[in-house]
Structures are given as C-alpha cells and as structure tokens.
Short mmCIF file of C-alpha atoms in Angstrom, two decimals:
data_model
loop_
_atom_site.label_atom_id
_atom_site.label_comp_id
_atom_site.label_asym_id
_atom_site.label_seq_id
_atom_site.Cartn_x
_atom_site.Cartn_y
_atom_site.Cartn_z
CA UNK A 1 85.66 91.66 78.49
CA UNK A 2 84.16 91.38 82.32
CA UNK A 3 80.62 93.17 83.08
CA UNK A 4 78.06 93.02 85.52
CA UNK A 5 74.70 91.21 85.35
CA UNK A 6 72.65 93.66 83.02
CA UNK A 7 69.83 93.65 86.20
CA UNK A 8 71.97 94.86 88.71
CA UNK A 9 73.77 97.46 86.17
CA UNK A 10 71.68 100.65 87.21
CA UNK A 11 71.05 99.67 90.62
CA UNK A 12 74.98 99.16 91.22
CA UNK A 13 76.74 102.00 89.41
CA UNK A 14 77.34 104.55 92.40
CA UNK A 15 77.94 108.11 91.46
CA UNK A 16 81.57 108.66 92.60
CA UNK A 17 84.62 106.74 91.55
CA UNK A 18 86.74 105.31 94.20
CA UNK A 19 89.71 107.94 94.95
CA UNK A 20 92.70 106.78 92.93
CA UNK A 21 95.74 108.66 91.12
CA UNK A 22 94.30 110.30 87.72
CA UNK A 23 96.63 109.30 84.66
CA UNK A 24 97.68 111.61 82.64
CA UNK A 25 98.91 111.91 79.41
CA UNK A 26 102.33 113.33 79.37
CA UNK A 27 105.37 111.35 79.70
CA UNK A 28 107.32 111.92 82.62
CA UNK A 29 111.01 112.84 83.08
CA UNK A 30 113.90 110.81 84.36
CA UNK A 31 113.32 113.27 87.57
CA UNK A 32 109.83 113.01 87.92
CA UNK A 33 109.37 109.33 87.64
CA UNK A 34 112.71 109.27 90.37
CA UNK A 35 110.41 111.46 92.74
CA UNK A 36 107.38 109.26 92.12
CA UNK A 37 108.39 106.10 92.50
CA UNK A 38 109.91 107.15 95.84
CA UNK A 39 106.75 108.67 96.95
CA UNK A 40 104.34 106.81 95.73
CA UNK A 41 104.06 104.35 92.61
CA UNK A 42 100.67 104.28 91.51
CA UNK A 43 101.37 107.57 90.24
CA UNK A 44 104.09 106.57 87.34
CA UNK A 45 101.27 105.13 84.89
CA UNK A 46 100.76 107.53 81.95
CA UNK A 47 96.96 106.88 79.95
CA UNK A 48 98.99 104.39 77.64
CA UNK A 49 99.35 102.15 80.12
CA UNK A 50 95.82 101.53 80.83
CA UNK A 51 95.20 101.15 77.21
CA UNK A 52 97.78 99.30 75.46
CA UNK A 53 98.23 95.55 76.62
CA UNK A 54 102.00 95.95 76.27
CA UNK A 55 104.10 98.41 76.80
CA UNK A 56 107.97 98.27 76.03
CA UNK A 57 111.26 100.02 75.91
CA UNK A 58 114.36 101.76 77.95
CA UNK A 59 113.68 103.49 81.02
CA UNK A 60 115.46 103.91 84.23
CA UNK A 61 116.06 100.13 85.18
CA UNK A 62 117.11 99.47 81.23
CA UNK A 63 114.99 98.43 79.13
CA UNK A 64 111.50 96.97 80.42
CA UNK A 65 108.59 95.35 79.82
CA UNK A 66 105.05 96.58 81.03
CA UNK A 67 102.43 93.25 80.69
CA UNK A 68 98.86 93.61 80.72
CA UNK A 69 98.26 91.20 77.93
CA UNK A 70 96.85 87.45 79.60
CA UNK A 71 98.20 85.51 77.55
CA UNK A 72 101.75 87.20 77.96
CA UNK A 73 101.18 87.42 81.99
CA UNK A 74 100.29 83.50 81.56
CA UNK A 75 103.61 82.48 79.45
CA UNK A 76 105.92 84.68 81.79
CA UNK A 77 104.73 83.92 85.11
CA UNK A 78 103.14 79.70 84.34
CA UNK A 79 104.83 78.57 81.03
CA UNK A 80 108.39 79.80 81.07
CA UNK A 81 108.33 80.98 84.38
CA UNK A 82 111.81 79.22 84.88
CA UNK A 83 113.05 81.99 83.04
CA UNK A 84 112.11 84.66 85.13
CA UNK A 85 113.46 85.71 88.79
CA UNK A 86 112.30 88.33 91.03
CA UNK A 87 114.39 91.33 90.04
CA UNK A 88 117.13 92.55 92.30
CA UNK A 89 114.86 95.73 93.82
CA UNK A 90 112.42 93.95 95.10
CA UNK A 91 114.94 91.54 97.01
CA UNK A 92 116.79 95.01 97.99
CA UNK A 93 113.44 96.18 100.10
CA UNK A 94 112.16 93.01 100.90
CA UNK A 95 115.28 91.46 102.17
CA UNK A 96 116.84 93.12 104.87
CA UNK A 97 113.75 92.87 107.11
CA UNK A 98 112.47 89.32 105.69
CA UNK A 99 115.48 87.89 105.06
CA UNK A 100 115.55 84.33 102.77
CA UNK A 101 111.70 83.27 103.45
CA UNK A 102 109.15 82.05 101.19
CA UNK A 103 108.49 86.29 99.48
CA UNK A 104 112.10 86.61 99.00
CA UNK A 105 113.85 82.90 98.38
CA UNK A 106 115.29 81.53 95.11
CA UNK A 107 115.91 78.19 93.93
CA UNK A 108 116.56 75.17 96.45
CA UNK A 109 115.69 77.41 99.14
CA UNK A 110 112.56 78.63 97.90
CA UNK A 111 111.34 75.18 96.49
CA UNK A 112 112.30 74.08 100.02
CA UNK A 113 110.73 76.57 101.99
CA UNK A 114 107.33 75.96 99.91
CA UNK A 115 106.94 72.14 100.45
CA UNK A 116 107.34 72.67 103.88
CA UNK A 117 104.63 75.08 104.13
CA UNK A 118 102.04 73.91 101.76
CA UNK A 119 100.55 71.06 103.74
CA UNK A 120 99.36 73.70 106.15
CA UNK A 121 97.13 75.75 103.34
CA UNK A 122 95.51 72.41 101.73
CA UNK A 123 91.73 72.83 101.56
CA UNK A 124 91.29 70.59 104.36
CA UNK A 125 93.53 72.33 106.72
CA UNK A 126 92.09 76.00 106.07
CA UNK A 127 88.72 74.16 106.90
CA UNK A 128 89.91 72.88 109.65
CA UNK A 129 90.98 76.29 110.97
CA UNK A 130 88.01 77.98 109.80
CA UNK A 131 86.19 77.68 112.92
CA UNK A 132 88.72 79.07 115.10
CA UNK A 133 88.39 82.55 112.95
CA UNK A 134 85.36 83.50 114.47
CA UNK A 135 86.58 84.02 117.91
CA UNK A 136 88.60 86.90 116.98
CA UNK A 137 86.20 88.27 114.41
CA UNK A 138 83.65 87.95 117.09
CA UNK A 139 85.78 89.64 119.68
CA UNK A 140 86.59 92.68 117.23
CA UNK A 141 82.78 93.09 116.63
CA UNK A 142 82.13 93.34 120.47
CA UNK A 143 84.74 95.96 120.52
CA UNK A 144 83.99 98.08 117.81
CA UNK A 145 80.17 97.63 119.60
CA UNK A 146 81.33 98.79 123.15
CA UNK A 147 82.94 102.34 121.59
CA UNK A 148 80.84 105.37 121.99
CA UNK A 149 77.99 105.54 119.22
CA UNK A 150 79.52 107.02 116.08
CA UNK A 151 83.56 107.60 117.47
CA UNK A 152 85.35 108.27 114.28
CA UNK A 153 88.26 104.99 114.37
CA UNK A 154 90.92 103.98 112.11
CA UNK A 155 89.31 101.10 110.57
CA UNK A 156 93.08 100.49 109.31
CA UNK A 157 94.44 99.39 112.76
CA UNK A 158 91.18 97.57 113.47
CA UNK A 159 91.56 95.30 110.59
CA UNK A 160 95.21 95.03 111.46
CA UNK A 161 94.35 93.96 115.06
CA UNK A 162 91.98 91.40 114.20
CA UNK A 163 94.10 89.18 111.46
CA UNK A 164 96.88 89.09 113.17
CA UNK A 165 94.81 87.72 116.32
CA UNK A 166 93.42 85.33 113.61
CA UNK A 167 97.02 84.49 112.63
CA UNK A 168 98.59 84.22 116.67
CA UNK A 169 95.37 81.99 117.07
CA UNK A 170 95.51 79.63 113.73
CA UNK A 171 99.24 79.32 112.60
CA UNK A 172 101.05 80.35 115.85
CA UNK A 173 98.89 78.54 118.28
CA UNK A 174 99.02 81.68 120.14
CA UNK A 175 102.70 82.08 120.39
CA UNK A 176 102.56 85.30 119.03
CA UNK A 177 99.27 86.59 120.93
CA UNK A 178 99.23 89.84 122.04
CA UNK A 179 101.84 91.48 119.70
CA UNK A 180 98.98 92.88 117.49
CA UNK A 181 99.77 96.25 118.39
CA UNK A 182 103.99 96.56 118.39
CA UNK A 183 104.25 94.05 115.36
CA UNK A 184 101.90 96.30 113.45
CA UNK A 185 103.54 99.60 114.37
CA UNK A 186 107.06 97.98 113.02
CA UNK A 187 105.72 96.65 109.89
CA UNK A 188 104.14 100.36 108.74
CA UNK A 189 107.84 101.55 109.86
CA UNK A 190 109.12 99.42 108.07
CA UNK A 191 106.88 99.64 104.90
CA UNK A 192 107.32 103.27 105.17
CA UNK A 193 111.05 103.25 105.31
CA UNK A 194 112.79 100.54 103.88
CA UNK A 195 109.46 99.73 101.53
CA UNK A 196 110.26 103.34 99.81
CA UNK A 197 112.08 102.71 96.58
CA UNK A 198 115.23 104.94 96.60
CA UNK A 199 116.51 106.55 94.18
CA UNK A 200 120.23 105.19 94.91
CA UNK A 201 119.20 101.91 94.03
CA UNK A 202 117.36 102.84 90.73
CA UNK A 203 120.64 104.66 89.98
CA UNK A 204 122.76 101.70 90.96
CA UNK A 205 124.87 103.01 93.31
CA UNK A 206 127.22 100.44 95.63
CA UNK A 207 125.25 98.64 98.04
CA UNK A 208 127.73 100.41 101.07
CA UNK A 209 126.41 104.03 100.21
CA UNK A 210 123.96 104.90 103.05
CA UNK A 211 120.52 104.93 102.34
CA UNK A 212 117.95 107.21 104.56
CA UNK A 213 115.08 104.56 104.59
CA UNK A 214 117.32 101.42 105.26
CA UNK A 215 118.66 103.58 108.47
CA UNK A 216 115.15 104.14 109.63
CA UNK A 217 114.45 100.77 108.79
CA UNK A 218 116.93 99.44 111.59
CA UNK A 219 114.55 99.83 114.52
CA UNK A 220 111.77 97.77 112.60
CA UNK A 221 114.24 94.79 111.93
CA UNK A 222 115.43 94.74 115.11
CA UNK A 223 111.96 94.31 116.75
CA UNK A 224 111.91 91.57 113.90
CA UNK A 225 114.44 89.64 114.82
CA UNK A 226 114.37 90.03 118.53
CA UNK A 227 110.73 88.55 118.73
CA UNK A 228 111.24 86.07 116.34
CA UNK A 229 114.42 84.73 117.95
CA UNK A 230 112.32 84.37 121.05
CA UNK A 231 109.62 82.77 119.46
CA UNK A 232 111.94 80.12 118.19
CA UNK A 233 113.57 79.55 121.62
CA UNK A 234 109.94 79.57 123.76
CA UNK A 235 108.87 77.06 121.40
CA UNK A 236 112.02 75.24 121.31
CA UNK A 237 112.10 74.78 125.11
CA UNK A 238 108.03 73.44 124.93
CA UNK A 239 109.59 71.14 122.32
CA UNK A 240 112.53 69.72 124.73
CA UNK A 241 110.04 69.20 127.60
CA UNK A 242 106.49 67.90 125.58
CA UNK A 243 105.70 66.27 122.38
CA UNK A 244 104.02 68.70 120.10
CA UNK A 245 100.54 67.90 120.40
CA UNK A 246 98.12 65.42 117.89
CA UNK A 247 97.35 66.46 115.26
CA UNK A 248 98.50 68.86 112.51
CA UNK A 249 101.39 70.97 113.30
CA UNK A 250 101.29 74.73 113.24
CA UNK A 251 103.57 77.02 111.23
CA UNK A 252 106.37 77.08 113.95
CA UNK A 253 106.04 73.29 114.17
CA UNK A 254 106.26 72.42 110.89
CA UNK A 255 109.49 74.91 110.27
CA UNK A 256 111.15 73.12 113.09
CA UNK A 257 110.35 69.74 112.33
CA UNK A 258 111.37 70.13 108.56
CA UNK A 259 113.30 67.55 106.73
CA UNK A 260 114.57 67.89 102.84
CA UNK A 261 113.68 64.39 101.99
CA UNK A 262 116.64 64.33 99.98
CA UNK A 263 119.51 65.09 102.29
CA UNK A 264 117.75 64.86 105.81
CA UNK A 265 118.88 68.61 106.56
CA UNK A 266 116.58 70.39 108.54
CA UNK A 267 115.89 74.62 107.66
CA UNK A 268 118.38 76.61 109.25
CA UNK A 269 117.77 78.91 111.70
CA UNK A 270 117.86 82.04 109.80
CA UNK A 271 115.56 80.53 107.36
CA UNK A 272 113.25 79.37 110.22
CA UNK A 273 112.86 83.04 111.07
CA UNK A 274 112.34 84.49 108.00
CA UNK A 275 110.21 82.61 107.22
CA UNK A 276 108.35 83.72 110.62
CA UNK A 277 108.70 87.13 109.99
CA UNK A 278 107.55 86.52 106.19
CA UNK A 279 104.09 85.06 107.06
CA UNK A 280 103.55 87.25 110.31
CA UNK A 281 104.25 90.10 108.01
CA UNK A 282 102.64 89.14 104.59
CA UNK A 283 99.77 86.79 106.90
CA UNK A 284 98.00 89.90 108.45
CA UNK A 285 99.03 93.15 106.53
CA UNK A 286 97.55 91.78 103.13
CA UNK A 287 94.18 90.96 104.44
CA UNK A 288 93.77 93.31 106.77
CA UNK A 289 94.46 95.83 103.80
CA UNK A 290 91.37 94.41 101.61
CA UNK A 291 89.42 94.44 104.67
CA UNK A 292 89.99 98.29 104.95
CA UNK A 293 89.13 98.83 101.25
CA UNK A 294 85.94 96.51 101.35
CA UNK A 295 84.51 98.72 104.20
CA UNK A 296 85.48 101.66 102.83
CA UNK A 297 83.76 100.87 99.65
CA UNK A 298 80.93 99.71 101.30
CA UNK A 299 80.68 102.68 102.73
CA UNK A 300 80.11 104.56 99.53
CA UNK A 301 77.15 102.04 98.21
CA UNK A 302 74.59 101.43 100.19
CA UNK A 303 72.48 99.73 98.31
CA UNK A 304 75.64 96.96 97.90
CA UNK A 305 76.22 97.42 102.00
CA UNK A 306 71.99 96.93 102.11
CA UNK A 307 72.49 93.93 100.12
CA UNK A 308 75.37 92.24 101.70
CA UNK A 309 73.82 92.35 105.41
CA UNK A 310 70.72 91.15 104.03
CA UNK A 311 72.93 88.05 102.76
CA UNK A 312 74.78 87.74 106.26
CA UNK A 313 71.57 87.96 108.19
CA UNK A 314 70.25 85.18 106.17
CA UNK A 315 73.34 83.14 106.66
CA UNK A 316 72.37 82.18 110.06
CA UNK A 317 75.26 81.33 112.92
CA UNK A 318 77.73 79.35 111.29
CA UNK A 319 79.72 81.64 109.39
CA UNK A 320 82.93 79.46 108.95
CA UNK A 321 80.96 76.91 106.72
CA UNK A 322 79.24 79.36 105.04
CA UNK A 323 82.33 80.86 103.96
CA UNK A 324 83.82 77.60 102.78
CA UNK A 325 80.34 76.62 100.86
CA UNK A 326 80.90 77.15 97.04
CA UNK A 327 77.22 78.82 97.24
CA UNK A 328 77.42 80.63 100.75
CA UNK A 329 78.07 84.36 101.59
CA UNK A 330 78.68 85.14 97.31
CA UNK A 331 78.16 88.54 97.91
CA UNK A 332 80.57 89.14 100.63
CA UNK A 333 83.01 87.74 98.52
CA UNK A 334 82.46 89.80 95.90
CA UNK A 335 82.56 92.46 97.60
CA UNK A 336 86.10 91.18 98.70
CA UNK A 337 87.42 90.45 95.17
CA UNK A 338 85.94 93.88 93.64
CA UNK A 339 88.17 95.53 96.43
CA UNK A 340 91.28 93.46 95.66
CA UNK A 341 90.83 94.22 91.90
CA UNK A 342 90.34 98.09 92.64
CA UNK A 343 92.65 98.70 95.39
CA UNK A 344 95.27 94.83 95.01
CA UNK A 345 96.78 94.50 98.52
CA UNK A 346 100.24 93.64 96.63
CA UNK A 347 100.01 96.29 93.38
CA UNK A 348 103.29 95.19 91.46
CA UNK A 349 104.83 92.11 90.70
CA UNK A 350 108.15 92.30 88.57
CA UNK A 351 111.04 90.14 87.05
CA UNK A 352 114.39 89.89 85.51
CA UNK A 353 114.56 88.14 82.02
CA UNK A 354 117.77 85.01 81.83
CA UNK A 355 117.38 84.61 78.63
CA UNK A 356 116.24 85.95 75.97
CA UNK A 357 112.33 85.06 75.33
CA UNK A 358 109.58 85.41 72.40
CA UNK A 359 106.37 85.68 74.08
CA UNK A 360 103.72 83.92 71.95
CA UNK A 361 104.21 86.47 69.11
CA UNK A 362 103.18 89.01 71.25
CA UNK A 363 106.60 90.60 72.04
CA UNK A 364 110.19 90.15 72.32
CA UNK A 365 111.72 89.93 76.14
CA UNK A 366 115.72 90.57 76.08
CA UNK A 367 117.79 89.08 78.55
CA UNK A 368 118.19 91.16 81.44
CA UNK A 369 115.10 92.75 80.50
CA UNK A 370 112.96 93.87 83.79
CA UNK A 371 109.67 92.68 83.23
CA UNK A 372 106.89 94.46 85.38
CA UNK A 373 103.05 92.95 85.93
CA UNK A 374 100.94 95.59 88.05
CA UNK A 375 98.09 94.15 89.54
CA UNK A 376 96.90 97.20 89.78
CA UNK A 377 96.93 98.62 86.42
CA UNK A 378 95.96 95.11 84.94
CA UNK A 379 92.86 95.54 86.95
CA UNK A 380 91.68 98.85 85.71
CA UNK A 381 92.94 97.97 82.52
CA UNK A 382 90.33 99.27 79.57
CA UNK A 383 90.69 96.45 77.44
CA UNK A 384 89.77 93.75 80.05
CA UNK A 385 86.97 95.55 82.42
CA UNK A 386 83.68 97.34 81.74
CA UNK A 387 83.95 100.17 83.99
CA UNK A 388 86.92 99.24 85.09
CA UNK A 389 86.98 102.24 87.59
CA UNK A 390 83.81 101.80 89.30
CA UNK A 391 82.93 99.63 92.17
CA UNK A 392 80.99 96.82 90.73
CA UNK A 393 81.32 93.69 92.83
CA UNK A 394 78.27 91.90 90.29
CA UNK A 395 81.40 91.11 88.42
CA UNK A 396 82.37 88.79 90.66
CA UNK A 397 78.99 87.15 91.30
CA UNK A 398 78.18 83.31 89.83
CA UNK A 399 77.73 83.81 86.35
CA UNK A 400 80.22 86.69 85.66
CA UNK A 401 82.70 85.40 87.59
CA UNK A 402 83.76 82.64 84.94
CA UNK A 403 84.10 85.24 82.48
CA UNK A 404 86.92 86.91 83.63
CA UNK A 405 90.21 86.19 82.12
CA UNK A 406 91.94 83.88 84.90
CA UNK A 407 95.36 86.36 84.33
CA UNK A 408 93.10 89.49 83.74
CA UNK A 409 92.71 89.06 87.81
CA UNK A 410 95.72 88.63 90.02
CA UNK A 411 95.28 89.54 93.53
CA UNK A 412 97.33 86.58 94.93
CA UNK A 413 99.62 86.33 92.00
CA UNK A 414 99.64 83.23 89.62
CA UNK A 415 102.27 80.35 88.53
CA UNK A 416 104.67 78.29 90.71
CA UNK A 417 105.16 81.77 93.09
CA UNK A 418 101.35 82.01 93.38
CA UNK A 419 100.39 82.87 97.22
CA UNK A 420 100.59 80.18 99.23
CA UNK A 421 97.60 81.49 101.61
CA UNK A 422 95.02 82.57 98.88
CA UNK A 423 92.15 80.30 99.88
CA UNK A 424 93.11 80.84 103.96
CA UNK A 425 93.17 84.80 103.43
CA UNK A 426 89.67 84.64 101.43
CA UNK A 427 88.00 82.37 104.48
CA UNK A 428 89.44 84.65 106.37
CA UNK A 429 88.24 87.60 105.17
CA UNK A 430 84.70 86.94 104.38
CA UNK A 431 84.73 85.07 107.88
CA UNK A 432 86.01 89.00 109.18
CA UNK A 433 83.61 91.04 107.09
CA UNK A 434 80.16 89.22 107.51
CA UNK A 435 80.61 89.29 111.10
CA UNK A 436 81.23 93.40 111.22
CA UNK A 437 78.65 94.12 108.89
CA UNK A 438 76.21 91.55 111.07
CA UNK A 439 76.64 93.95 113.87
CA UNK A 440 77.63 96.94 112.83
CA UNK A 441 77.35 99.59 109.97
CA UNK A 442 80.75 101.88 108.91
CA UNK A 443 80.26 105.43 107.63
CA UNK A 444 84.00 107.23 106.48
CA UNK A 445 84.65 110.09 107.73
CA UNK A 446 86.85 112.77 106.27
CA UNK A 447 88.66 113.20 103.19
CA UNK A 448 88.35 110.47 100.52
CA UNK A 449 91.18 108.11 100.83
CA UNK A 450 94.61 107.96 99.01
CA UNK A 451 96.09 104.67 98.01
CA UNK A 452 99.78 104.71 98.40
CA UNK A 453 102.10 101.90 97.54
CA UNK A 454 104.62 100.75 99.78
CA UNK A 455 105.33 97.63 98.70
CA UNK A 456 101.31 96.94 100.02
CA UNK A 457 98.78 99.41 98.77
CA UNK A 458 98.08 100.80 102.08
CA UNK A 459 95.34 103.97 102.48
CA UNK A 460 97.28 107.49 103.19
CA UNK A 461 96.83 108.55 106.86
CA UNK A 462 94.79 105.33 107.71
CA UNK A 463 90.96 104.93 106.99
CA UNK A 464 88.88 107.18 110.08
CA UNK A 465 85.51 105.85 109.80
CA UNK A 466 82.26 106.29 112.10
CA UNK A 467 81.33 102.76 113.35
CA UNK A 468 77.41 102.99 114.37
CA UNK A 469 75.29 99.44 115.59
CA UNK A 470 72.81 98.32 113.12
CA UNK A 471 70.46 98.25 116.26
CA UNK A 472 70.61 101.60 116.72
CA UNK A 473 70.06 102.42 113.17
CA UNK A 474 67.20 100.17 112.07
#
C-alpha cells in the first residue's frame, strides 16, 4: 500500500477528482462491451476490476485473464515471459502502419531490432543528449510567451510540437525537422482509425473482409511510408558521399549500419523503416501525452503548480543536469509519474498464453488464454494505492517512492519488452515541463477532459488551456 507523506496529506488532497470513466457495477453484454471497446476502452472495467487482483474467465476473445496482482504481473511479463506473445489484436492495429519494428516484432527480429537500438538509450547516451533538449523546450516557451495574454491553445498539439522537435533534433539529427505538424496530424488519423478496435476482429472474421478504420487508415500509412522511404534515401545518399560523423551514431545511423554479429546480415529495408516509423511514432506521441496530463493536472492544484515553480526557480539555468541528478527537480518528476499513473500514456498491455502456466499459486493461465495487464486499472487499483483516484504526486517523492510495488507501477512496461526509451522520455519530460512552468502558468479552459484510449490514452477533443506569463501574474 502507496501513500503520501502524512505532512503534505491535507495540503495536497484537491477537491475534485481528475475526470475519468465512473465504473459501475453491472456486467455488460456481449453488445455493449462490442460498442465500448470500439469507442473507447477505459469504459469496459466493471467495480470488480478495481478491487479484485485477478480477474478470470470466458469473454469475447475466449477465455482471459485480467492481472492486477504484482507478483502475477512479475511472473508473466519477467519470469516466464518466454511464454507469453503479444496477442494477435494488438499486432492487427499496430501492424499495418508500423510494420515489423521494435512495438510490433517477435522473436529473431525483435531480439535483433533491440540490440541494435539499445546502445543509443544507455545512461550515458541520454546524458549526452540531454543538453540538446533545451533548445526546443526553450523555443516552445518563447512561443507559447509571444501569443496574446491568456489565448485559449491546445496544449495537446503544443506538447506534440515540441517532442517531436526534441526527437528530429536528438535521434534524427534533424532529418526529420520540420514534420512536427503533418507527422502529428497522420498519427491522430491513424490512432483514430486503424487504433479503433473493430468489432470484425473481436468476432474473428477473415482478414480480407473490409474494415472501415483500416480504409481510413490508408492515407496515414501512406504519409508513413512515403517520408520514411525518403528519409532512408536522403540519408543514404549523405552516407555514399561523407563518413557519418565522430562520434555516436543517431537512430538512422545505427539502423543502417547494423550487423547481426552472427550472420553479418544487415536489417532489411522494411525493417529499417519500421522501425523509423515505430520510434517517430511511439518517440513523441507518448511523452507529449504525459506532458498534456501533467499540465492539465497542474492546473487543478495550485498549491502543487506553487510548489513545483518554486523548485524550478531554485534550480537555476542548467536544467539538463538537474534533470539527470538523482536529487534535482523531484517534484517535477513527480508530478510526471503521478500523471503517468493516473492518466498511463500506453493504458493496456496484453498477451497470448503457449502453454499452459500456474502462476505462483495465484491462478491458472490456459494455453491460448489472452492475458490482459491495464496500466491503467493497475494504477487506480484499491488494493495497491491510497486514494488511488486523486492527484497526489507526494507518492512519488523520496521516501514514498520506494514503497511502491515495482509492478504496482507500469508506465513504460516491465520485463525483456520493457520500453526501450524510459529514462530518455523522463529527461525529456521534466527537461519540457520545468522550462514551461519557469515561464509560464496554464489555466484549462472548458469542459473537464475525457481520456479516450486509442491505443495511447489521448484527451477527447485535445486539452484548450489559457497560457498566461508568470510575469504578468506575480
């Protein structure tokens, strides 16, 4: 059981809980949970499922297995995680616009795929790009500033703008600059589309009957794979002409200069750009989505918001080392990882059983069994959290942070599949948010926010929030 530092308890529990789909009770029909799932799945969980830490039997996918138990999330996903695959629905709305990149990928091509990658997310290579954050955080900030006092903006696209710019300038080396704009609009087509679950492929139906989303998908893919095949050519030209420069490669680098050390093969094309499209996608959308929340949620605790610019005022200029520092900018983070457990930029992880599996005593997993782990409900799950529904980033402060379970809290997954970017997307973030809130001071505007999940948890109708400077203010 997580709680906040008994001292900050009164001071930090704010008067409205953060908008979110209201359980009920009553269990829904084949029908209803169809029409949910399709329009938004945050709305499927029933009471039961925030109170029981495992929930089993048939349903519409056969029989399945709801986790919220640690030690069952640990043996599924770390000890017997060989066991388990991602389940054939996600690769269904996942594939066709990422193709076979690291989110997608099984086996050889997966393992593959993630030893090429990981040198470029070590500790000492997200510190190394640290520094070159702040340009585009500092550049939003200026922009945001130069707006007429209190516009009401989508915070949304803001946040969207500025890690991708972070991404163009850190892992692309600016191939991809300027594409902020298109490359967002396709992925929320795409999200919205293809990232719908439909109910022909909960009903099984053969992969040639026509779905509605997949056909308004096509417009979003093919952006996809036009840009990234001229990425890959631009960069393949530089390549031809000049050595890549000293120093560590970048993400298109290192995916063309690949090598399985046991056969010498290099990635194939296709799997060069899906693995592009994977990390432009995944890279910028995630982040950008916890950004949203956080400022949203700031928004509706001021004495937190009071708190946390006090902390970034005090920082003093270098951000990027105060963001890697063990002891620097704790709040901000916080604030981060309260708004990834309330509002988990990816809310549902899920796999299909191989063989049959006893989990610790806890339960019995049948083959074929479809084994879901919501971050989401594991989060606001009443067994694990104090409050679990109220904005409380104390939780996550030094001291109560090492209480929490380590599979109570999964915003970046866990186990072999565990996100490759975590610690890069965290930097990142608190690198974003502490230079907004240095600046400037966010106010929402409008009606309180609906999460909806499409395969991100994304806010309804963006976030429209009135961006004021804290020098006009004070």
């Amino acid at each position: 059981m997580t709680a906040p530092n008994a001292a900050n308890t009164a001071r930090t529990v704010h008067g409205r809980r953060p908008p979110a789909p209201v359980p009920g009770d009553r269990e829904l029909s084949r029908l209803e949970l169809l029409l949910r799932l399709r329009q938004n799945p945050l709305t499927i969980w029933r009471q039961r499922h925030f109170r029981e830490p495992i929930v089993a039997g048939e349903g519409i996918f056969g029989y399945g297995v709801v986790l919220s138990d640690p030690v069952a999330i640990r043996h599924v996903l770390v000890e017997n995680a060989a066991n388990y695959r991602k389940d054939d629905l996600q690769r269904t709305i996942l594939a066709p616009g990422l193709g076979e990149g690291l989110l997608t990928a099984e086996g050889e091509a997966w393992k593959r795929a993630r030893r090429t990658l990981a040198p470029l997310f070590t500790p000492r290579a997200v510190a190394a790009l640290a520094r070159r954050m702040l340009g585009p955080a500092e550049a939003t900030a200026q922009r945001m500033a130069r707006r007429r006092p209190g516009r009401v903006v989508d915070i949304a696209q803001d946040m969207t703008r500025v890690t991708y710019d972070i991404l163009a300038e850190t892992m692309f080396s600016n191939a991809i600059a300027g594409g902020a704009d298109a490359f967002g609009k396709a992925l929320t087509r795409y999200f919205e589309t293809q990232g719908k679950i439909d109910p022909l492929d909960i009903l099984g139906a053969p992969a040639w009957v026509p779905r509605l989303g997949r056909w308004m998908a096509r417009p979003a893919i093919s952006f996809f794979e036009t840009q990234v095949a001229a990425i890959i050519a631009e960069r393949q030209a530089l390549r031809r002409h000049s050595p890549p420069p000293d120093g560590a490669p970048d993400l298109l680098d290192a995916l063309l200069a690949a090598r399985d050390p046991e056969t010498g093969t290099g990635l194939s094309e296709a799997e060069i750009g899906a693995n592009i499209i994977t990390f432009i996608g995944a890279g910028h959308e995630t982040t950008a989505n916890a950004l949203t929340w956080s400022l949203f949620l700031l928004s509706q605790a001021p004495e937190t918001q009071e708190a946390l610019e006090a902390e970034v005022d005090a920082t003093g200029d270098d951000l990027a080392a105060a963001a890697l520092s063990g002891s620097g900018l704790t709040l901000t983070r916080a604030v981060i990882e309260e708004a990834m457990r309330l509002y988990p930029p990816v809310p549902s992880l899920s796999r299909t059983a191989l063989a049959d599996d006893a989990v610790g005593g806890r339960c019995f997993i049948p083959k074929g069994a479809l084994v879901v782990i919501s971050p989401y409900l594991l989060h606001r799950h009443k067994t694990l959290w104090r409050e679990p529904d109220r904005f409380h980033p104390e939780r996550f402060m030094p001291g109560a942070r090492e209480t929490i379970e380590r599979y109570a809290y999964l915003p970046f997954g866990a186990g072999p599949r565990v996100c490759i970017g975590q610690q890069f997307a965290m930097v990142e973030a608190s690198i974003v948010l502490a230079t907004l809130v240095r600046t400037l001071r966010f106010e929402h505007a409008g009606e309180p926010p609906t999460p909806v999940h499409h395969v991100t948890l994304r806010p309804r109708h963006g976030m429209p929030m009135r961006v004021t400077s804290r020098k006009g203010i004070e």
